[in-house]
Amino acid sequence: MTTAPGRPRAIDAEDRLARAAVEIYGAEGWAGLSIGSVAKRARMGKSSLYLRWSTKGELLADAFAIFGAHVEDVDTGRIRSDLIALSMKLVDAFDGPAGLANLRLQVDAATVPELREVERRMRETQVAAAREIVKRGIARGEVPSNTPVGLLLNAVCGGVVNYANTRPPERRPLDRGEAESFCVRLVDLVLRGLAASEPV
Amino acid sequence: MTTAPGRPRAIDAEDRLARAAVEIYGAEGWAGLSIGSVAKRARMGKSSLYLRWSTKGELLADAFAIFGAHVEDVDTGRIRSDLIALSMKLVDAFDGPAGLANLRLQVDAATVPELREVERRMRETQVAAAREIVKRGIARGEVPSNTPVGLLLNAVCGGVVNYANTRPPERRPLDRGEAESFCVRLVDLVLRGLAASEPV
């Protein structure tokens, strides 16, 4: 989401374009996406888009970069609140039209050559940022130095993505308060499990 | 998967058809799936398929039912080993060509009317079976009666699905031993977290 509650951002042309691209891709897939369809939905001239992007793959990659989860922005100073903030970014990323686009990208990465690199870059950026959260927690002594980083992150990120993805269409969009309460309980469950297994 | 290691099953015509349908749907999507393409891949006469299925939606629903995770078969007598067995069923479901089909079904449920019901039935059957695992654990006194069932299952199932789905294509199929070790560590992490929060 470009506009998190409490942090309104000016919806400029770039945001509008990114949202249009992600929404069209989410709803209609790779075949339904074109520079022309994005220009039309964003109410902009097609020629101005062609000045910047020569293919729809490049446009979609930039759209995901603008509209993505931006895990790298999370740094609250504590691992618990970092993991909760990370979880809420995933809720936003996997709920609504962007959610469909994120899911679709996972499928298309395996079958559409142009999207393989887009998916890889996004995944690697997000995984690296998430690992940094845990590493900072280790450096601050909040979790043991031998914390199984991948296991911890799979439990937290996977738990949240599953919570968002298995929601039936008629129960969307997610209630943000409910989602936040889920994220807090999930992070606490996982951190308690960690503390119980390896004394700090 | 129809053939779990150590439990070979005769690959009969029905399995062959189900596998062909799920693989074609996974690789080529709803648009690429047809009764004819399934018959061809399974090396069977198209007319015999038409005797049984009048639409490709019905064929795919049956294929998922045969080829699905079959969580309802899990009952080892202990919650820990039940959750590990459930996790391994999810690894099998989300790895390989069936994995792509499962992911695709989540996307298409939101956009292809014929698949909405297929996805809903599968999801509800699996969720109900997974909840039974936890309920039996509560009845046996292995976990507290106020165990947050949804939270526990999201952490375990989501953690496993995330582990399988975020694997880059060049590192597939998953190593089954590695996957099982991951599932054991995940289930133990979550169960320890649960035990640490609510004394039994």
mmCIF file of C-alpha atoms in Angstrom:
data_model
loop_
_atom_site.group_PDB
_atom_site.id
_atom_site.type_symbol
_atom_site.label_atom_id
_atom_site.label_comp_id
_atom_site.label_asym_id
_atom_site.label_seq_id
_atom_site.Cartn_x
_atom_site.Cartn_y
_atom_site.Cartn_z
ATOM 1 C CA MET A 1 0.000 0.000 0.000
ATOM 2 C CA THR A 2 1.296 3.440 -0.749
ATOM 3 C CA THR A 3 -0.648 5.097 2.044
ATOM 4 C CA ALA A 4 -0.238 3.539 5.463
ATOM 5 C CA PRO A 5 -2.745 4.920 8.001
ATOM 6 C CA GLY A 6 -1.258 7.865 9.867
ATOM 7 C CA ARG A 7 1.335 8.389 7.165
ATOM 8 C CA PRO A 8 -0.568 9.929 4.245
ATOM 9 C CA ARG A 9 1.560 10.442 1.168
ATOM 10 C CA ALA A 10 0.773 12.611 -1.785
ATOM 11 C CA ILE A 11 -0.550 10.326 -4.502
ATOM 12 C CA ASP A 12 1.600 11.572 -7.331
ATOM 13 C CA ALA A 13 1.693 10.402 -10.886
ATOM 14 C CA GLU A 14 4.272 7.734 -10.143
ATOM 15 C CA ASP A 15 2.152 6.203 -7.387
ATOM 16 C CA ARG A 16 -0.907 6.286 -9.615
ATOM 17 C CA LEU A 17 0.944 4.500 -12.397
ATOM 18 C CA ALA A 18 2.406 1.915 -10.053
ATOM 19 C CA ARG A 19 -0.993 1.211 -8.519
ATOM 20 C CA ALA A 20 -2.589 0.895 -11.958
ATOM 21 C CA ALA A 21 0.094 -1.524 -13.164
ATOM 22 C CA VAL A 22 -0.076 -3.709 -10.054
ATOM 23 C CA GLU A 23 -3.889 -3.763 -10.061
ATOM 24 C CA ILE A 24 -4.183 -4.654 -13.746
ATOM 25 C CA TYR A 25 -1.529 -7.343 -13.407
ATOM 26 C CA GLY A 26 -3.256 -8.712 -10.290
ATOM 27 C CA ALA A 27 -6.697 -8.858 -11.875
ATOM 28 C CA GLU A 28 -5.872 -9.771 -15.478
ATOM 29 C CA GLY A 29 -2.428 -11.296 -15.338
ATOM 30 C CA TRP A 30 0.608 -10.877 -17.544
ATOM 31 C CA ALA A 31 -1.451 -11.269 -20.744
ATOM 32 C CA GLY A 32 -3.841 -8.480 -19.706
ATOM 33 C CA LEU A 33 -1.064 -6.048 -18.810
ATOM 34 C CA SER A 34 0.152 -3.538 -21.380
ATOM 35 C CA ILE A 35 1.661 -0.062 -21.263
ATOM 36 C CA GLY A 36 -1.521 1.134 -22.959
ATOM 37 C CA SER A 37 -3.848 -0.427 -20.351
ATOM 38 C CA VAL A 38 -1.796 1.090 -17.513
ATOM 39 C CA ALA A 39 -1.833 4.550 -19.146
ATOM 40 C CA LYS A 40 -5.591 4.338 -19.582
ATOM 41 C CA ARG A 41 -6.300 3.269 -16.004
ATOM 42 C CA ALA A 42 -3.915 5.933 -14.623
ATOM 43 C CA ARG A 43 -5.411 8.521 -16.989
ATOM 44 C CA MET A 44 -2.078 9.473 -18.474
ATOM 45 C CA GLY A 45 -0.768 9.766 -21.982
ATOM 46 C CA LYS A 46 0.634 6.525 -23.379
ATOM 47 C CA SER A 47 3.522 8.390 -25.013
ATOM 48 C CA SER A 48 4.807 9.735 -21.681
ATOM 49 C CA LEU A 49 4.973 6.165 -20.362
ATOM 50 C CA TYR A 50 6.903 5.011 -23.424
ATOM 51 C CA LEU A 51 9.483 7.748 -22.743
ATOM 52 C CA ARG A 52 10.346 5.955 -19.545
ATOM 53 C CA TRP A 53 9.610 2.273 -20.099
ATOM 54 C CA SER A 54 10.134 0.380 -23.307
ATOM 55 C CA THR A 55 8.567 -2.882 -22.072
ATOM 56 C CA LYS A 56 5.733 -3.789 -19.738
ATOM 57 C CA GLY A 57 8.177 -5.951 -17.752
ATOM 58 C CA GLU A 58 10.272 -2.904 -16.825
ATOM 59 C CA LEU A 59 7.145 -0.956 -15.928
ATOM 60 C CA LEU A 60 5.874 -3.761 -13.694
ATOM 61 C CA ALA A 61 9.263 -4.136 -11.991
ATOM 62 C CA ASP A 62 9.234 -0.427 -11.091
ATOM 63 C CA ALA A 63 5.607 -0.665 -9.989
ATOM 64 C CA PHE A 64 6.419 -3.505 -7.602
ATOM 65 C CA ALA A 65 9.407 -1.525 -6.315
ATOM 66 C CA ILE A 66 7.149 1.457 -5.492
ATOM 67 C CA PHE A 67 4.169 -0.568 -4.342
ATOM 68 C CA GLY A 68 6.046 -3.368 -2.601
ATOM 69 C CA ALA A 69 6.362 -4.239 1.076
ATOM 70 C CA HIS A 70 9.527 -2.120 1.682
ATOM 71 C CA VAL A 71 10.771 -4.308 4.482
ATOM 72 C CA GLU A 72 14.051 -2.347 4.369
ATOM 73 C CA ASP A 73 12.315 0.660 5.967
ATOM 74 C CA VAL A 74 11.612 -1.276 9.179
ATOM 75 C CA ASP A 75 13.927 -0.315 12.054
ATOM 76 C CA THR A 76 12.187 0.460 15.336
ATOM 77 C CA GLY A 77 15.127 -0.391 17.577
ATOM 78 C CA ARG A 78 13.645 -3.626 19.002
ATOM 79 C CA ILE A 79 13.289 -7.026 17.342
ATOM 80 C CA ARG A 80 9.720 -7.570 18.610
ATOM 81 C CA SER A 81 8.349 -4.317 17.186
ATOM 82 C CA ASP A 82 10.440 -4.757 14.019
ATOM 83 C CA LEU A 83 8.867 -8.188 13.435
ATOM 84 C CA ILE A 84 5.378 -6.784 14.078
ATOM 85 C CA ALA A 85 6.021 -3.926 11.623
ATOM 86 C CA LEU A 86 7.382 -6.414 9.072
ATOM 87 C CA SER A 87 4.255 -8.547 9.530
ATOM 88 C CA MET A 88 1.952 -5.591 8.946
ATOM 89 C CA LYS A 89 3.845 -4.743 5.760
ATOM 90 C CA LEU A 90 3.167 -8.285 4.568
ATOM 91 C CA VAL A 91 -0.517 -7.978 5.484
ATOM 92 C CA ASP A 92 -0.675 -4.840 3.329
ATOM 93 C CA ALA A 93 1.255 -6.510 0.518
ATOM 94 C CA PHE A 94 -0.938 -9.620 0.401
ATOM 95 C CA ASP A 95 -4.344 -8.047 0.988
ATOM 96 C CA GLY A 96 -6.345 -6.380 -1.775
ATOM 97 C CA PRO A 97 -5.401 -6.085 -5.445
ATOM 98 C CA ALA A 98 -1.689 -5.884 -4.679
ATOM 99 C CA GLY A 99 -2.066 -9.216 -2.901
ATOM 100 C CA LEU A 100 -3.296 -10.893 -6.029
ATOM 101 C CA ALA A 101 -0.359 -9.362 -7.928
ATOM 102 C CA ASN A 102 2.124 -10.680 -5.368
ATOM 103 C CA LEU A 103 0.648 -14.180 -5.550
ATOM 104 C CA ARG A 104 0.545 -14.069 -9.318
ATOM 105 C CA LEU A 105 4.193 -13.056 -9.452
ATOM 106 C CA GLN A 106 5.120 -16.229 -7.552
ATOM 107 C CA VAL A 107 3.323 -18.317 -10.189
ATOM 108 C CA ASP A 108 4.567 -16.363 -13.192
ATOM 109 C CA ALA A 109 8.182 -16.389 -11.997
ATOM 110 C CA ALA A 110 8.167 -20.084 -12.867
ATOM 111 C CA THR A 111 6.544 -19.710 -16.272
ATOM 112 C CA VAL A 112 7.117 -16.187 -17.682
ATOM 113 C CA PRO A 113 10.813 -15.497 -18.392
ATOM 114 C CA GLU A 114 10.403 -11.687 -18.157
ATOM 115 C CA LEU A 115 9.069 -11.971 -14.620
ATOM 116 C CA ARG A 116 11.612 -14.388 -13.219
ATOM 117 C CA GLU A 117 14.160 -11.636 -12.586
ATOM 118 C CA VAL A 118 11.520 -9.235 -11.188
ATOM 119 C CA GLU A 119 10.459 -11.866 -8.655
ATOM 120 C CA ARG A 120 14.036 -12.820 -7.775
ATOM 121 C CA ARG A 121 15.103 -9.240 -7.099
ATOM 122 C CA MET A 122 12.040 -8.528 -4.953
ATOM 123 C CA ARG A 123 12.396 -11.739 -2.977
ATOM 124 C CA GLU A 124 16.111 -11.293 -2.372
ATOM 125 C CA THR A 125 15.687 -7.659 -1.262
ATOM 126 C CA GLN A 126 12.926 -8.598 1.161
ATOM 127 C CA VAL A 127 14.706 -11.640 2.554
ATOM 128 C CA ALA A 128 17.918 -9.628 3.078
ATOM 129 C CA ALA A 129 16.017 -6.852 4.887
ATOM 130 C CA ALA A 130 14.175 -9.367 7.073
ATOM 131 C CA ARG A 131 17.434 -11.095 7.972
ATOM 132 C CA GLU A 132 18.864 -7.689 8.987
ATOM 133 C CA ILE A 133 16.032 -7.328 11.512
ATOM 134 C CA VAL A 134 17.061 -10.568 13.215
ATOM 135 C CA LYS A 135 20.776 -9.755 12.980
ATOM 136 C CA ARG A 136 20.218 -6.415 14.717
ATOM 137 C CA GLY A 137 18.259 -8.242 17.426
ATOM 138 C CA ILE A 138 21.198 -10.617 17.881
ATOM 139 C CA ALA A 139 23.643 -7.681 18.016
ATOM 140 C CA ARG A 140 21.523 -6.022 20.734
ATOM 141 C CA GLY A 141 21.421 -9.298 22.679
ATOM 142 C CA GLU A 142 17.638 -9.598 22.400
ATOM 143 C CA VAL A 143 17.809 -13.083 20.884
ATOM 144 C CA PRO A 144 20.592 -15.709 21.095
ATOM 145 C CA SER A 145 23.490 -15.486 18.668
ATOM 146 C CA ASN A 146 22.646 -18.950 17.332
ATOM 147 C CA THR A 147 19.059 -17.955 16.509
ATOM 148 C CA PRO A 148 17.841 -19.978 13.484
ATOM 149 C CA VAL A 149 17.143 -16.924 11.308
ATOM 150 C CA GLY A 150 15.458 -18.715 8.405
ATOM 151 C CA LEU A 151 13.228 -20.779 10.697
ATOM 152 C CA LEU A 152 12.162 -17.711 12.700
ATOM 153 C CA LEU A 153 11.408 -15.674 9.568
ATOM 154 C CA ASN A 154 9.541 -18.505 7.842
ATOM 155 C CA ALA A 155 7.331 -18.940 10.911
ATOM 156 C CA VAL A 156 6.560 -15.209 11.182
ATOM 157 C CA CYS A 157 6.362 -14.230 7.495
ATOM 158 C CA GLY A 158 4.722 -17.495 6.463
ATOM 159 C CA GLY A 159 2.198 -17.272 9.296
ATOM 160 C CA VAL A 160 1.168 -13.778 8.218
ATOM 161 C CA VAL A 161 1.065 -14.530 4.492
ATOM 162 C CA ASN A 162 -1.011 -17.656 5.199
ATOM 163 C CA TYR A 163 -3.367 -15.623 7.394
ATOM 164 C CA ALA A 164 -3.851 -13.107 4.546
ATOM 165 C CA ASN A 165 -3.945 -15.574 1.641
ATOM 166 C CA THR A 166 -6.383 -18.092 3.097
ATOM 167 C CA ARG A 167 -8.935 -15.408 3.796
ATOM 168 C CA PRO A 168 -11.962 -16.070 1.538
ATOM 169 C CA PRO A 169 -12.777 -13.258 -0.924
ATOM 170 C CA GLU A 170 -15.990 -12.355 0.928
ATOM 171 C CA ARG A 171 -13.982 -11.613 4.077
ATOM 172 C CA ARG A 172 -11.651 -9.104 2.405
ATOM 173 C CA PRO A 173 -10.189 -6.570 2.818
ATOM 174 C CA LEU A 174 -8.807 -7.661 6.170
ATOM 175 C CA ASP A 175 -9.726 -5.663 9.254
ATOM 176 C CA ARG A 176 -6.477 -3.890 10.093
ATOM 177 C CA GLY A 177 -7.002 -3.977 13.860
ATOM 178 C CA GLU A 178 -7.704 -7.715 13.757
ATOM 179 C CA ALA A 179 -4.683 -8.278 11.518
ATOM 180 C CA GLU A 180 -2.433 -6.326 13.880
ATOM 181 C CA SER A 181 -3.648 -8.328 16.864
ATOM 182 C CA PHE A 182 -2.890 -11.524 14.915
ATOM 183 C CA CYS A 183 0.634 -10.266 14.062
ATOM 184 C CA VAL A 184 1.382 -9.389 17.695
ATOM 185 C CA ARG A 185 0.251 -12.822 18.917
ATOM 186 C CA LEU A 186 2.196 -14.596 16.177
ATOM 187 C CA VAL A 187 5.443 -12.710 16.849
ATOM 188 C CA ASP A 188 5.081 -13.323 20.585
ATOM 189 C CA LEU A 189 4.404 -17.040 20.056
ATOM 190 C CA VAL A 190 7.509 -17.425 17.903
ATOM 191 C CA LEU A 191 9.773 -15.328 20.151
ATOM 192 C CA ARG A 192 8.601 -17.294 23.203
ATOM 193 C CA GLY A 193 9.312 -20.546 21.407
ATOM 194 C CA LEU A 194 12.782 -19.275 20.628
ATOM 195 C CA ALA A 195 13.424 -18.146 24.200
ATOM 196 C CA ALA A 196 12.200 -21.500 25.533
ATOM 197 C CA SER A 197 14.572 -23.472 23.332
ATOM 198 C CA GLU A 198 17.823 -21.554 23.638
ATOM 199 C CA PRO A 199 18.625 -19.677 26.858
ATOM 200 C CA VAL A 200 19.921 -16.159 26.054
ATOM 201 C CA MET B 1 1.967 -36.287 -4.608
ATOM 202 C CA THR B 2 0.372 -39.619 -5.304
ATOM 203 C CA THR B 3 3.486 -41.607 -4.472
ATOM 204 C CA ALA B 4 5.086 -40.827 -1.131
ATOM 205 C CA PRO B 5 8.512 -42.485 -0.753
ATOM 206 C CA GLY B 6 8.146 -45.826 0.968
ATOM 207 C CA ARG B 7 4.489 -46.010 0.080
ATOM 208 C CA PRO B 8 4.432 -46.790 -3.646
ATOM 209 C CA ARG B 9 0.952 -46.870 -5.133
ATOM 210 C CA ALA B 10 -0.081 -48.339 -8.416
ATOM 211 C CA ILE B 11 -0.282 -45.452 -10.840
ATOM 212 C CA ASP B 12 -3.660 -46.227 -12.325
ATOM 213 C CA ALA B 13 -5.524 -44.363 -15.020
ATOM 214 C CA GLU B 14 -7.215 -42.072 -12.540
ATOM 215 C CA ASP B 15 -3.916 -40.990 -11.003
ATOM 216 C CA ARG B 16 -2.413 -40.451 -14.430
ATOM 217 C CA LEU B 17 -5.319 -38.241 -15.438
ATOM 218 C CA ALA B 18 -5.242 -36.282 -12.194
ATOM 219 C CA ARG B 19 -1.506 -35.721 -12.504
ATOM 220 C CA ALA B 20 -1.855 -34.606 -16.122
ATOM 221 C CA ALA B 21 -4.649 -32.153 -15.261
ATOM 222 C CA VAL B 22 -2.793 -30.642 -12.296
ATOM 223 C CA GLU B 23 0.475 -30.367 -14.249
ATOM 224 C CA ILE B 24 -1.099 -28.717 -17.281
ATOM 225 C CA TYR B 25 -3.062 -26.329 -15.105
ATOM 226 C CA GLY B 26 0.091 -25.511 -13.093
ATOM 227 C CA ALA B 27 2.253 -24.861 -16.139
ATOM 228 C CA GLU B 28 -0.239 -23.292 -18.534
ATOM 229 C CA GLY B 29 -3.052 -22.009 -16.360
ATOM 230 C CA TRP B 30 -6.794 -22.153 -16.750
ATOM 231 C CA ALA B 31 -6.629 -20.992 -20.373
ATOM 232 C CA GLY B 32 -4.207 -23.789 -21.297
ATOM 233 C CA LEU B 33 -6.278 -26.520 -19.647
ATOM 234 C CA SER B 34 -8.769 -28.500 -21.683
ATOM 235 C CA ILE B 35 -10.206 -31.992 -21.542
ATOM 236 C CA GLY B 36 -8.396 -32.635 -24.819
ATOM 237 C CA SER B 37 -4.991 -31.524 -23.499
ATOM 238 C CA VAL B 38 -5.392 -33.713 -20.407
ATOM 239 C CA ALA B 39 -6.390 -36.736 -22.511
ATOM 240 C CA LYS B 40 -3.371 -36.218 -24.746
ATOM 241 C CA ARG B 41 -0.874 -35.892 -21.879
ATOM 242 C CA ALA B 42 -2.358 -38.912 -20.066
ATOM 243 C CA ARG B 43 -2.421 -40.859 -23.360
ATOM 244 C CA MET B 44 -6.103 -41.664 -23.088
ATOM 245 C CA GLY B 45 -9.052 -41.298 -25.419
ATOM 246 C CA LYS B 46 -10.777 -37.926 -25.180
ATOM 247 C CA SER B 47 -14.184 -39.591 -25.475
ATOM 248 C CA SER B 48 -13.662 -41.666 -22.319
ATOM 249 C CA LEU B 49 -12.940 -38.463 -20.395
ATOM 250 C CA TYR B 50 -16.077 -36.826 -21.739
ATOM 251 C CA LEU B 51 -18.117 -39.777 -20.427
ATOM 252 C CA ARG B 52 -17.128 -38.748 -16.923
ATOM 253 C CA TRP B 53 -16.554 -34.977 -17.017
ATOM 254 C CA SER B 54 -18.538 -32.506 -19.038
ATOM 255 C CA THR B 55 -16.388 -29.483 -18.114
ATOM 256 C CA LYS B 56 -12.706 -28.924 -17.430
ATOM 257 C CA GLY B 57 -13.680 -27.348 -14.071
ATOM 258 C CA GLU B 58 -15.173 -30.655 -12.866
ATOM 259 C CA LEU B 59 -12.138 -32.552 -14.109
ATOM 260 C CA LEU B 60 -9.747 -30.191 -12.305
ATOM 261 C CA ALA B 61 -11.781 -30.367 -9.079
ATOM 262 C CA ASP B 62 -11.499 -34.173 -9.117
ATOM 263 C CA ALA B 63 -7.805 -33.960 -9.987
ATOM 264 C CA PHE B 64 -7.119 -31.723 -6.991
ATOM 265 C CA ALA B 65 -9.142 -34.086 -4.792
ATOM 266 C CA ILE B 66 -6.954 -37.033 -5.877
ATOM 267 C CA PHE B 67 -3.689 -35.119 -6.030
ATOM 268 C CA GLY B 68 -4.260 -32.847 -3.016
ATOM 269 C CA ALA B 69 -2.607 -32.743 0.392
ATOM 270 C CA HIS B 70 -5.125 -35.133 2.081
ATOM 271 C CA VAL B 71 -4.642 -33.637 5.503
ATOM 272 C CA GLU B 72 -7.622 -35.718 6.687
ATOM 273 C CA ASP B 73 -5.486 -38.879 6.508
ATOM 274 C CA VAL B 74 -3.147 -37.610 9.251
ATOM 275 C CA ASP B 75 -3.716 -39.257 12.634
ATOM 276 C CA THR B 76 -0.601 -40.589 14.343
ATOM 277 C CA GLY B 77 -1.927 -40.374 17.887
ATOM 278 C CA ARG B 78 0.237 -37.404 18.995
ATOM 279 C CA ILE B 79 -0.119 -33.733 18.101
ATOM 280 C CA ARG B 80 3.620 -33.270 17.459
ATOM 281 C CA SER B 81 3.895 -36.067 14.909
ATOM 282 C CA ASP B 82 0.518 -35.125 13.413
ATOM 283 C CA LEU B 83 1.768 -31.571 12.817
ATOM 284 C CA ILE B 84 5.007 -32.864 11.307
ATOM 285 C CA ALA B 85 3.047 -35.204 8.992
ATOM 286 C CA LEU B 86 0.713 -32.335 8.045
ATOM 287 C CA SER B 87 3.756 -30.169 7.276
ATOM 288 C CA MET B 88 5.263 -32.806 5.012
ATOM 289 C CA LYS B 89 1.967 -33.101 3.138
ATOM 290 C CA LEU B 90 2.148 -29.359 2.531
ATOM 291 C CA VAL B 91 5.765 -29.642 1.353
ATOM 292 C CA ASP B 92 4.636 -32.254 -1.172
ATOM 293 C CA ALA B 93 1.635 -30.153 -2.203
ATOM 294 C CA PHE B 94 3.625 -26.959 -2.792
ATOM 295 C CA ASP B 95 6.755 -28.412 -4.343
ATOM 296 C CA GLY B 96 6.967 -29.354 -8.016
ATOM 297 C CA PRO B 97 4.277 -28.938 -10.662
ATOM 298 C CA ALA B 98 1.451 -29.523 -8.175
ATOM 299 C CA GLY B 99 2.855 -26.591 -6.180
ATOM 300 C CA LEU B 100 2.413 -24.269 -9.116
ATOM 301 C CA ALA B 101 -1.144 -25.563 -9.514
ATOM 302 C CA ASN B 102 -1.894 -24.934 -5.841
ATOM 303 C CA LEU B 103 -0.515 -21.374 -6.013
ATOM 304 C CA ARG B 104 -2.366 -20.717 -9.245
ATOM 305 C CA LEU B 105 -5.628 -21.890 -7.711
ATOM 306 C CA GLN B 106 -5.276 -19.224 -5.007
ATOM 307 C CA VAL B 107 -4.954 -16.543 -7.692
ATOM 308 C CA ASP B 108 -7.664 -17.918 -9.970
ATOM 309 C CA ALA B 109 -10.163 -18.336 -7.119
ATOM 310 C CA ALA B 110 -10.389 -14.541 -7.104
ATOM 311 C CA THR B 111 -10.737 -14.121 -10.858
ATOM 312 C CA VAL B 112 -12.133 -17.313 -12.458
ATOM 313 C CA PRO B 113 -15.708 -18.040 -11.303
ATOM 314 C CA GLU B 114 -15.473 -21.791 -12.109
ATOM 315 C CA LEU B 115 -12.503 -22.148 -9.764
ATOM 316 C CA ARG B 116 -13.844 -20.221 -6.814
ATOM 317 C CA GLU B 117 -15.855 -23.186 -5.539
ATOM 318 C CA VAL B 118 -13.010 -25.662 -6.220
ATOM 319 C CA GLU B 119 -10.662 -23.558 -4.111
ATOM 320 C CA ARG B 120 -13.231 -22.982 -1.342
ATOM 321 C CA ARG B 121 -14.003 -26.690 -0.961
ATOM 322 C CA MET B 122 -10.320 -27.658 -0.881
ATOM 323 C CA ARG B 123 -9.429 -24.936 1.606
ATOM 324 C CA GLU B 124 -12.329 -25.721 3.923
ATOM 325 C CA THR B 125 -11.627 -29.465 3.898
ATOM 326 C CA GLN B 126 -7.951 -28.893 4.697
ATOM 327 C CA VAL B 127 -8.595 -26.300 7.391
ATOM 328 C CA ALA B 128 -11.188 -28.544 9.064
ATOM 329 C CA ALA B 129 -8.799 -31.537 9.027
ATOM 330 C CA ALA B 130 -5.960 -29.410 10.425
ATOM 331 C CA ARG B 131 -8.202 -28.093 13.203
ATOM 332 C CA GLU B 132 -9.098 -31.698 14.082
ATOM 333 C CA ILE B 133 -5.404 -32.408 14.673
ATOM 334 C CA VAL B 134 -5.244 -29.648 17.271
ATOM 335 C CA LYS B 135 -8.606 -30.593 18.816
ATOM 336 C CA ARG B 136 -7.437 -34.178 19.301
ATOM 337 C CA GLY B 137 -4.265 -32.819 20.942
ATOM 338 C CA ILE B 138 -6.417 -30.757 23.308
ATOM 339 C CA ALA B 139 -8.616 -33.787 24.075
ATOM 340 C CA ARG B 140 -5.510 -35.851 24.927
ATOM 341 C CA GLY B 141 -4.232 -33.037 27.174
ATOM 342 C CA GLU B 142 -1.109 -32.496 25.049
ATOM 343 C CA VAL B 143 -1.838 -28.788 24.584
ATOM 344 C CA PRO B 144 -3.970 -26.412 26.709
ATOM 345 C CA SER B 145 -7.722 -26.314 26.114
ATOM 346 C CA ASN B 146 -7.479 -22.605 25.274
ATOM 347 C CA THR B 147 -4.869 -23.214 22.557
ATOM 348 C CA PRO B 148 -5.254 -20.566 19.829
ATOM 349 C CA VAL B 149 -5.922 -23.067 17.034
ATOM 350 C CA GLY B 150 -5.858 -20.612 14.104
ATOM 351 C CA LEU B 151 -2.663 -18.953 15.303
ATOM 352 C CA LEU B 152 -0.905 -22.295 15.810
ATOM 353 C CA LEU B 153 -1.963 -23.609 12.384
ATOM 354 C CA ASN B 154 -1.073 -20.379 10.568
ATOM 355 C CA ALA B 155 2.407 -20.462 12.105
ATOM 356 C CA VAL B 156 3.005 -24.120 11.187
ATOM 357 C CA CYS B 157 1.243 -24.316 7.797
ATOM 358 C CA GLY B 158 2.308 -20.822 6.754
ATOM 359 C CA GLY B 159 5.891 -21.472 7.800
ATOM 360 C CA VAL B 160 6.042 -24.620 5.668
ATOM 361 C CA VAL B 161 4.272 -23.119 2.646
ATOM 362 C CA ASN B 162 6.588 -20.099 2.826
ATOM 363 C CA TYR B 163 9.611 -22.411 3.038
ATOM 364 C CA ALA B 164 8.444 -24.248 -0.096
ATOM 365 C CA ASN B 165 7.191 -21.234 -2.069
ATOM 366 C CA THR B 166 10.156 -18.936 -1.583
ATOM 367 C CA ARG B 167 12.559 -21.581 -2.855
ATOM 368 C CA PRO B 168 14.068 -20.287 -6.127
ATOM 369 C CA PRO B 169 13.355 -22.497 -9.175
ATOM 370 C CA GLU B 170 17.008 -23.569 -9.449
ATOM 371 C CA ARG B 171 16.825 -25.057 -5.933
ATOM 372 C CA ARG B 172 13.832 -27.285 -6.660
ATOM 373 C CA PRO B 173 12.629 -29.906 -6.106
ATOM 374 C CA LEU B 174 13.225 -29.625 -2.364
ATOM 375 C CA ASP B 175 15.458 -32.135 -0.673
ATOM 376 C CA ARG B 176 13.000 -34.236 1.325
ATOM 377 C CA GLY B 177 15.358 -34.864 4.241
ATOM 378 C CA GLU B 178 16.141 -31.166 4.559
ATOM 379 C CA ALA B 179 12.437 -30.338 4.327
ATOM 380 C CA GLU B 180 11.593 -32.844 7.047
ATOM 381 C CA SER B 181 14.268 -31.425 9.349
ATOM 382 C CA PHE B 182 12.794 -27.953 8.745
ATOM 383 C CA CYS B 183 9.279 -29.205 9.562
ATOM 384 C CA VAL B 184 10.427 -30.837 12.820
ATOM 385 C CA ARG B 185 12.218 -27.670 13.953
ATOM 386 C CA LEU B 186 9.238 -25.487 13.018
ATOM 387 C CA VAL B 187 6.693 -27.656 14.844
ATOM 388 C CA ASP B 188 8.939 -27.785 17.926
ATOM 389 C CA LEU B 189 9.463 -24.006 17.888
ATOM 390 C CA VAL B 190 5.719 -23.369 17.742
ATOM 391 C CA LEU B 191 4.809 -26.009 20.344
ATOM 392 C CA ARG B 192 7.469 -24.639 22.704
ATOM 393 C CA GLY B 193 6.123 -21.125 22.205
ATOM 394 C CA LEU B 194 2.676 -22.400 23.066
ATOM 395 C CA ALA B 195 3.884 -24.263 26.159
ATOM 396 C CA ALA B 196 5.808 -21.179 27.334
ATOM 397 C CA SER B 197 2.749 -18.955 27.078
ATOM 398 C CA GLU B 198 0.034 -21.102 28.600
ATOM 399 C CA PRO B 199 0.911 -23.612 31.305
ATOM 400 C CA VAL B 200 -0.829 -26.925 30.589
#
